[in-house]
């Protein structure tokens, strides 16, 4: 088996990051793809842990050099996935987990097809998302408004995903996400059939 790929998308404020964080404690041999972004660092975030933070000019230069597996503009900022560490982790047999938006999911799906398992995580409704973003206190009203509008347009593309999770109960959603991550490793598309059969026969 080669390493697998698990893409997790969903509106900012859906609880994605906290769920992933807890899920990582439960699963071995996993690699979280740290994205590169031009957005400012939030309180509590750290370089090389949450993101690699670079300038717009550097990001555009990296696009030119073909360093990204995929990239997208989200809420007026660039976000992208660097190719090199992903290929290495897949080669090492790791489950690579991506937190990327619907645009990134589409590009990755075009490149890697059914080797990818994807999950869309959201809140039970728009009011709940608005409440969580306000409580988080990291964004001004204008940015919150943008995030909510963006969430609505992302929701219309939920059918592009393999799974959808409504995060109305953290523990239950965590259990579901962990189950999906575990089973994503057993995707038949990750199997080299010829090698599998020949080693099974001998
Ligand atoms: P935030 O600013 O809340 O950390 O992230 C905003 C959005 O950008 C989220 O929907 C997140 O999934 C998405 N995102 C983060 N990294 C990447 C990336 O490398 N590529 C793409 N396409 N989207 C990303």
PDB file of C-alpha atoms and ligand atoms in Angstrom:
ATOM      1  CA  UNK A   1       0.000   0.000   0.000  1.00  0.00           C
ATOM      2  CA  UNK A   2       1.136   3.523  -0.740  1.00  0.00           C
ATOM      3  CA  UNK A   3       0.339   6.397   1.612  1.00  0.00           C
ATOM      4  CA  UNK A   4      -3.168   7.832   1.433  1.00  0.00           C
ATOM      5  CA  UNK A   5      -4.614  11.305   1.148  1.00  0.00           C
ATOM      6  CA  UNK A   6      -7.395  12.742   3.286  1.00  0.00           C
ATOM      7  CA  UNK A   7      -8.726  16.173   2.385  1.00  0.00           C
ATOM      8  CA  UNK A   8     -10.741  18.047   4.981  1.00  0.00           C
ATOM      9  CA  UNK A   9     -12.659  21.158   3.938  1.00  0.00           C
ATOM     10  CA  UNK A  10     -15.332  23.316   5.477  1.00  0.00           C
ATOM     11  CA  UNK A  11     -15.980  26.855   6.589  1.00  0.00           C
ATOM     12  CA  UNK A  12     -13.587  28.577   8.980  1.00  0.00           C
ATOM     13  CA  UNK A  13     -15.390  28.223  12.306  1.00  0.00           C
ATOM     14  CA  UNK A  14     -16.795  24.759  11.580  1.00  0.00           C
ATOM     15  CA  UNK A  15     -14.453  23.268  14.184  1.00  0.00           C
ATOM     16  CA  UNK A  16     -12.244  21.585  11.574  1.00  0.00           C
ATOM     17  CA  UNK A  17      -8.898  22.512  13.133  1.00  0.00           C
ATOM     18  CA  UNK A  18      -9.819  21.364  16.651  1.00  0.00           C
ATOM     19  CA  UNK A  19     -11.248  18.117  15.287  1.00  0.00           C
ATOM     20  CA  UNK A  20      -8.120  17.433  13.242  1.00  0.00           C
ATOM     21  CA  UNK A  21      -5.910  18.233  16.188  1.00  0.00           C
ATOM     22  CA  UNK A  22      -7.695  15.644  18.366  1.00  0.00           C
ATOM     23  CA  UNK A  23      -7.843  13.108  15.526  1.00  0.00           C
ATOM     24  CA  UNK A  24      -4.045  13.294  15.091  1.00  0.00           C
ATOM     25  CA  UNK A  25      -3.638  12.050  18.686  1.00  0.00           C
ATOM     26  CA  UNK A  26      -5.554   8.893  17.810  1.00  0.00           C
ATOM     27  CA  UNK A  27      -3.847   7.867  14.553  1.00  0.00           C
ATOM     28  CA  UNK A  28      -0.220   6.907  13.813  1.00  0.00           C
ATOM     29  CA  UNK A  29       1.870   7.476  10.728  1.00  0.00           C
ATOM     30  CA  UNK A  30       0.070  10.601   9.698  1.00  0.00           C
ATOM     31  CA  UNK A  31       1.446  13.787   8.111  1.00  0.00           C
ATOM     32  CA  UNK A  32      -0.397  17.110   8.253  1.00  0.00           C
ATOM     33  CA  UNK A  33       0.270  19.190   5.176  1.00  0.00           C
ATOM     34  CA  UNK A  34       1.244  22.622   6.456  1.00  0.00           C
ATOM     35  CA  UNK A  35      -0.007  25.125   3.915  1.00  0.00           C
ATOM     36  CA  UNK A  36       1.678  28.341   2.888  1.00  0.00           C
ATOM     37  CA  UNK A  37      -0.336  31.535   3.142  1.00  0.00           C
ATOM     38  CA  UNK A  38      -0.106  35.271   2.682  1.00  0.00           C
ATOM     39  CA  UNK A  39      -2.650  35.956   5.441  1.00  0.00           C
ATOM     40  CA  UNK A  40      -1.460  37.392   8.745  1.00  0.00           C
ATOM     41  CA  UNK A  41      -0.701  35.147  11.700  1.00  0.00           C
ATOM     42  CA  UNK A  42      -3.568  34.886  14.212  1.00  0.00           C
ATOM     43  CA  UNK A  43      -2.983  34.994  17.965  1.00  0.00           C
ATOM     44  CA  UNK A  44      -1.912  31.547  19.097  1.00  0.00           C
ATOM     45  CA  UNK A  45      -0.670  30.450  15.666  1.00  0.00           C
ATOM     46  CA  UNK A  46       2.970  29.662  14.942  1.00  0.00           C
ATOM     47  CA  UNK A  47       5.162  29.591  11.844  1.00  0.00           C
ATOM     48  CA  UNK A  48       5.685  26.013  10.633  1.00  0.00           C
ATOM     49  CA  UNK A  49       2.916  24.667  12.871  1.00  0.00           C
ATOM     50  CA  UNK A  50      -0.279  26.203  11.497  1.00  0.00           C
ATOM     51  CA  UNK A  51       1.069  27.692   8.272  1.00  0.00           C
ATOM     52  CA  UNK A  52       4.182  28.967   6.573  1.00  0.00           C
ATOM     53  CA  UNK A  53       3.603  32.700   6.377  1.00  0.00           C
ATOM     54  CA  UNK A  54       5.092  34.472   3.361  1.00  0.00           C
ATOM     55  CA  UNK A  55       4.532  37.709   1.426  1.00  0.00           C
ATOM     56  CA  UNK A  56       2.334  38.035  -1.657  1.00  0.00           C
ATOM     57  CA  UNK A  57       5.442  38.562  -3.817  1.00  0.00           C
ATOM     58  CA  UNK A  58       7.112  35.399  -2.502  1.00  0.00           C
ATOM     59  CA  UNK A  59       3.901  33.429  -3.031  1.00  0.00           C
ATOM     60  CA  UNK A  60       3.562  34.614  -6.637  1.00  0.00           C
ATOM     61  CA  UNK A  61       7.189  33.699  -7.209  1.00  0.00           C
ATOM     62  CA  UNK A  62       6.580  30.162  -5.864  1.00  0.00           C
ATOM     63  CA  UNK A  63       3.572  29.816  -8.213  1.00  0.00           C
ATOM     64  CA  UNK A  64       5.828  30.772 -11.146  1.00  0.00           C
ATOM     65  CA  UNK A  65       8.363  28.155 -10.072  1.00  0.00           C
ATOM     66  CA  UNK A  66       5.676  25.433  -9.936  1.00  0.00           C
ATOM     67  CA  UNK A  67       6.282  24.651  -6.263  1.00  0.00           C
ATOM     68  CA  UNK A  68       2.591  24.112  -5.402  1.00  0.00           C
ATOM     69  CA  UNK A  69       0.486  20.986  -5.792  1.00  0.00           C
ATOM     70  CA  UNK A  70      -2.464  23.378  -5.690  1.00  0.00           C
ATOM     71  CA  UNK A  71      -3.126  26.938  -4.611  1.00  0.00           C
ATOM     72  CA  UNK A  72      -6.158  29.196  -4.333  1.00  0.00           C
ATOM     73  CA  UNK A  73      -7.200  32.695  -3.371  1.00  0.00           C
ATOM     74  CA  UNK A  74      -9.516  32.523  -0.340  1.00  0.00           C
ATOM     75  CA  UNK A  75     -10.904  35.662   1.367  1.00  0.00           C
ATOM     76  CA  UNK A  76      -8.408  37.839  -0.630  1.00  0.00           C
ATOM     77  CA  UNK A  77      -5.374  35.862   0.563  1.00  0.00           C
ATOM     78  CA  UNK A  78      -3.329  33.198  -1.159  1.00  0.00           C
ATOM     79  CA  UNK A  79      -3.182  29.675   0.300  1.00  0.00           C
ATOM     80  CA  UNK A  80      -1.199  26.796  -1.221  1.00  0.00           C
ATOM     81  CA  UNK A  81       0.099  23.263  -0.697  1.00  0.00           C
ATOM     82  CA  UNK A  82       3.782  22.630  -1.376  1.00  0.00           C
ATOM     83  CA  UNK A  83       4.372  19.562  -3.498  1.00  0.00           C
ATOM     84  CA  UNK A  84       7.698  18.210  -2.203  1.00  0.00           C
ATOM     85  CA  UNK A  85       6.843  17.207   1.409  1.00  0.00           C
ATOM     86  CA  UNK A  86       3.620  15.592   0.194  1.00  0.00           C
ATOM     87  CA  UNK A  87       5.385  13.339  -2.294  1.00  0.00           C
ATOM     88  CA  UNK A  88       7.949  12.320   0.324  1.00  0.00           C
ATOM     89  CA  UNK A  89       5.255  11.467   2.895  1.00  0.00           C
ATOM     90  CA  UNK A  90       3.265   9.441   0.380  1.00  0.00           C
ATOM     91  CA  UNK A  91       6.435   7.571  -0.531  1.00  0.00           C
ATOM     92  CA  UNK A  92       7.006   6.874   3.181  1.00  0.00           C
ATOM     93  CA  UNK A  93       3.512   5.331   3.361  1.00  0.00           C
ATOM     94  CA  UNK A  94       1.992   8.090   5.486  1.00  0.00           C
ATOM     95  CA  UNK A  95      -1.602   9.266   5.521  1.00  0.00           C
ATOM     96  CA  UNK A  96      -1.350  12.864   4.349  1.00  0.00           C
ATOM     97  CA  UNK A  97      -4.064  15.137   5.727  1.00  0.00           C
ATOM     98  CA  UNK A  98      -4.898  18.422   3.998  1.00  0.00           C
ATOM     99  CA  UNK A  99      -6.992  21.294   5.336  1.00  0.00           C
ATOM    100  CA  UNK A 100      -7.812  23.007   2.048  1.00  0.00           C
ATOM    101  CA  UNK A 101     -10.815  24.754   0.504  1.00  0.00           C
ATOM    102  CA  UNK A 102     -13.188  23.529  -2.242  1.00  0.00           C
ATOM    103  CA  UNK A 103     -11.003  24.965  -5.026  1.00  0.00           C
ATOM    104  CA  UNK A 104      -7.960  23.085  -3.725  1.00  0.00           C
ATOM    105  CA  UNK A 105      -9.993  19.899  -3.329  1.00  0.00           C
ATOM    106  CA  UNK A 106     -11.085  20.080  -6.968  1.00  0.00           C
ATOM    107  CA  UNK A 107      -7.502  20.475  -8.241  1.00  0.00           C
ATOM    108  CA  UNK A 108      -6.127  17.709  -6.001  1.00  0.00           C
ATOM    109  CA  UNK A 109      -8.994  15.406  -7.066  1.00  0.00           C
ATOM    110  CA  UNK A 110      -8.176  16.058 -10.749  1.00  0.00           C
ATOM    111  CA  UNK A 111      -4.546  15.126 -10.070  1.00  0.00           C
ATOM    112  CA  UNK A 112      -4.959  12.135  -7.742  1.00  0.00           C
ATOM    113  CA  UNK A 113      -8.505  10.862  -8.454  1.00  0.00           C
ATOM    114  CA  UNK A 114      -9.945   8.161  -6.213  1.00  0.00           C
ATOM    115  CA  UNK A 115      -6.769   7.818  -4.143  1.00  0.00           C
ATOM    116  CA  UNK A 116      -8.200  10.781  -2.248  1.00  0.00           C
ATOM    117  CA  UNK A 117     -10.788  10.530   0.506  1.00  0.00           C
ATOM    118  CA  UNK A 118     -12.505  13.825   1.216  1.00  0.00           C
ATOM    119  CA  UNK A 119     -14.653  15.150   4.022  1.00  0.00           C
ATOM    120  CA  UNK A 120     -16.659  18.353   4.244  1.00  0.00           C
ATOM    121  CA  UNK A 121     -17.256  19.565   7.813  1.00  0.00           C
ATOM    122  CA  UNK A 122     -19.833  22.216   8.620  1.00  0.00           C
ATOM    123  CA  UNK A 123     -22.026  23.627  11.368  1.00  0.00           C
ATOM    124  CA  UNK A 124     -25.728  22.701  11.732  1.00  0.00           C
ATOM    125  CA  UNK A 125     -26.706  26.124  10.313  1.00  0.00           C
ATOM    126  CA  UNK A 126     -25.476  29.577   9.311  1.00  0.00           C
ATOM    127  CA  UNK A 127     -26.390  31.226  12.643  1.00  0.00           C
ATOM    128  CA  UNK A 128     -24.202  28.766  14.506  1.00  0.00           C
ATOM    129  CA  UNK A 129     -21.269  29.541  12.208  1.00  0.00           C
ATOM    130  CA  UNK A 130     -21.762  33.266  12.725  1.00  0.00           C
ATOM    131  CA  UNK A 131     -21.898  32.754  16.504  1.00  0.00           C
ATOM    132  CA  UNK A 132     -18.678  30.687  16.524  1.00  0.00           C
ATOM    133  CA  UNK A 133     -16.789  33.198  14.385  1.00  0.00           C
ATOM    134  CA  UNK A 134     -17.880  36.064  16.648  1.00  0.00           C
ATOM    135  CA  UNK A 135     -16.957  34.123  19.804  1.00  0.00           C
ATOM    136  CA  UNK A 136     -13.541  33.275  18.365  1.00  0.00           C
ATOM    137  CA  UNK A 137     -12.852  37.008  18.296  1.00  0.00           C
ATOM    138  CA  UNK A 138     -10.044  36.760  15.719  1.00  0.00           C
ATOM    139  CA  UNK A 139     -11.774  38.551  12.835  1.00  0.00           C
ATOM    140  CA  UNK A 140     -13.493  41.917  12.410  1.00  0.00           C
ATOM    141  CA  UNK A 141     -17.167  42.120  11.304  1.00  0.00           C
ATOM    142  CA  UNK A 142     -16.227  42.671   7.669  1.00  0.00           C
ATOM    143  CA  UNK A 143     -14.028  39.542   7.565  1.00  0.00           C
ATOM    144  CA  UNK A 144     -16.718  37.507   9.381  1.00  0.00           C
ATOM    145  CA  UNK A 145     -19.249  38.589   6.764  1.00  0.00           C
ATOM    146  CA  UNK A 146     -16.847  37.477   3.999  1.00  0.00           C
ATOM    147  CA  UNK A 147     -16.275  34.125   5.698  1.00  0.00           C
ATOM    148  CA  UNK A 148     -20.033  33.512   6.023  1.00  0.00           C
ATOM    149  CA  UNK A 149     -20.660  34.344   2.368  1.00  0.00           C
ATOM    150  CA  UNK A 150     -17.763  32.134   1.372  1.00  0.00           C
ATOM    151  CA  UNK A 151     -19.158  29.331   3.544  1.00  0.00           C
ATOM    152  CA  UNK A 152     -22.476  29.498   1.711  1.00  0.00           C
ATOM    153  CA  UNK A 153     -20.833  29.212  -1.697  1.00  0.00           C
ATOM    154  CA  UNK A 154     -18.655  26.312  -0.446  1.00  0.00           C
ATOM    155  CA  UNK A 155     -21.752  24.501   0.869  1.00  0.00           C
ATOM    156  CA  UNK A 156     -23.217  24.400  -2.649  1.00  0.00           C
ATOM    157  CA  UNK A 157     -20.305  22.143  -3.666  1.00  0.00           C
ATOM    158  CA  UNK A 158     -20.667  19.607  -0.866  1.00  0.00           C
ATOM    159  CA  UNK A 159     -21.555  16.814  -3.311  1.00  0.00           C
ATOM    160  CA  UNK A 160     -17.999  16.889  -4.689  1.00  0.00           C
ATOM    161  CA  UNK A 161     -16.928  15.248  -1.399  1.00  0.00           C
ATOM    162  CA  UNK A 162     -17.066  11.636  -0.221  1.00  0.00           C
ATOM    163  CA  UNK A 163     -18.379  12.471   3.261  1.00  0.00           C
ATOM    164  CA  UNK A 164     -20.154  15.297   5.047  1.00  0.00           C
ATOM    165  CA  UNK A 165     -20.025  15.822   8.815  1.00  0.00           C
ATOM    166  CA  UNK A 166     -22.346  18.191  10.672  1.00  0.00           C
ATOM    167  CA  UNK A 167     -20.392  19.254  13.723  1.00  0.00           C
ATOM    168  CA  UNK A 168     -23.166  19.663  16.298  1.00  0.00           C
ATOM    169  CA  UNK A 169     -21.453  17.487  18.888  1.00  0.00           C
ATOM    170  CA  UNK A 170     -17.647  17.557  19.095  1.00  0.00           C
ATOM    171  CA  UNK A 171     -17.084  14.042  20.492  1.00  0.00           C
ATOM    172  CA  UNK A 172     -19.459  12.397  18.020  1.00  0.00           C
ATOM    173  CA  UNK A 173     -17.969  14.275  15.057  1.00  0.00           C
ATOM    174  CA  UNK A 174     -14.464  13.376  16.231  1.00  0.00           C
ATOM    175  CA  UNK A 175     -15.420   9.713  16.321  1.00  0.00           C
ATOM    176  CA  UNK A 176     -16.817   9.930  12.790  1.00  0.00           C
ATOM    177  CA  UNK A 177     -13.787  11.774  11.439  1.00  0.00           C
ATOM    178  CA  UNK A 178     -11.402   9.273  13.021  1.00  0.00           C
ATOM    179  CA  UNK A 179     -13.362   6.373  11.512  1.00  0.00           C
ATOM    180  CA  UNK A 180     -13.159   7.991   8.066  1.00  0.00           C
ATOM    181  CA  UNK A 181      -9.406   8.603   8.457  1.00  0.00           C
ATOM    182  CA  UNK A 182      -8.798   4.985   9.471  1.00  0.00           C
ATOM    183  CA  UNK A 183     -10.836   3.558   6.601  1.00  0.00           C
ATOM    184  CA  UNK A 184      -9.269   5.982   4.078  1.00  0.00           C
ATOM    185  CA  UNK A 185      -6.090   3.914   4.452  1.00  0.00           C
ATOM    186  CA  UNK A 186      -7.916   0.845   3.103  1.00  0.00           C
ATOM    187  CA  UNK A 187      -9.000   2.429  -0.187  1.00  0.00           C
ATOM    188  CA  UNK A 188      -8.519  -0.155  -2.905  1.00  0.00           C
ATOM    189  CA  UNK A 189      -7.191   2.605  -5.171  1.00  0.00           C
ATOM    190  CA  UNK A 190      -4.066   2.792  -3.011  1.00  0.00           C
ATOM    191  CA  UNK A 191      -3.225  -0.790  -3.820  1.00  0.00           C
ATOM    192  CA  UNK A 192      -0.655  -1.844  -6.383  1.00  0.00           C
ATOM    193  CA  UNK A 193      -2.736  -4.824  -7.570  1.00  0.00           C
ATOM    194  CA  UNK A 194       0.022  -6.656  -9.455  1.00  0.00           C
ATOM    195  CA  UNK A 195       2.413  -6.486  -6.524  1.00  0.00           C
ATOM    196  CA  UNK A 196      -0.384  -7.445  -4.110  1.00  0.00           C
ATOM    197  CA  UNK A 197      -1.345 -10.552  -6.128  1.00  0.00           C
ATOM    198  CA  UNK A 198       2.221 -11.676  -6.744  1.00  0.00           C
ATOM    199  CA  UNK A 199       3.176 -11.389  -3.075  1.00  0.00           C
ATOM    200  CA  UNK A 200      -0.089 -13.080  -2.044  1.00  0.00           C
ATOM    201  CA  UNK A 201       0.582 -16.060  -4.363  1.00  0.00           C
ATOM    202  CA  UNK A 202       4.177 -16.709  -3.326  1.00  0.00           C
TER     203      UNK A 202
HETATM  204  P1  LIG B   1      -8.069  30.200   7.585  1.00  0.00           P
HETATM  205  O1  LIG B   1      -7.698  31.589   7.157  1.00  0.00           O
HETATM  206  O2  LIG B   1      -9.348  30.169   8.366  1.00  0.00           O
HETATM  207  O3  LIG B   1      -6.937  29.468   8.264  1.00  0.00           O
HETATM  208  O4  LIG B   1      -8.358  29.360   6.243  1.00  0.00           O
HETATM  209  C1  LIG B   1      -9.234  29.854   5.280  1.00  0.00           C
HETATM  210  C2  LIG B   1      -9.544  28.778   4.265  1.00  0.00           C
HETATM  211  O5  LIG B   1      -8.395  28.458   3.490  1.00  0.00           O
HETATM  212  C3  LIG B   1     -10.025  27.463   4.866  1.00  0.00           C
HETATM  213  O6  LIG B   1     -11.188  27.064   4.168  1.00  0.00           O
HETATM  214  C4  LIG B   1      -8.898  26.504   4.607  1.00  0.00           C
HETATM  215  O7  LIG B   1      -9.364  25.178   4.414  1.00  0.00           O
HETATM  216  C5  LIG B   1      -8.324  27.060   3.319  1.00  0.00           C
HETATM  217  N1  LIG B   1      -6.925  26.651   3.105  1.00  0.00           N
HETATM  218  C6  LIG B   1      -5.943  26.551   4.015  1.00  0.00           C
HETATM  219  N2  LIG B   1      -4.808  26.131   3.428  1.00  0.00           N
HETATM  220  C7  LIG B   1      -5.085  25.946   2.118  1.00  0.00           C
HETATM  221  C8  LIG B   1      -4.316  25.488   0.992  1.00  0.00           C
HETATM  222  O8  LIG B   1      -3.130  25.171   1.062  1.00  0.00           O
HETATM  223  N3  LIG B   1      -4.956  25.440  -0.196  1.00  0.00           N
HETATM  224  C9  LIG B   1      -6.270  25.784  -0.349  1.00  0.00           C
HETATM  225  N4  LIG B   1      -6.799  25.669  -1.559  1.00  0.00           N
HETATM  226  N5  LIG B   1      -7.023  26.211   0.684  1.00  0.00           N
HETATM  227  C10 LIG B   1      -6.440  26.288   1.898  1.00  0.00           C
END
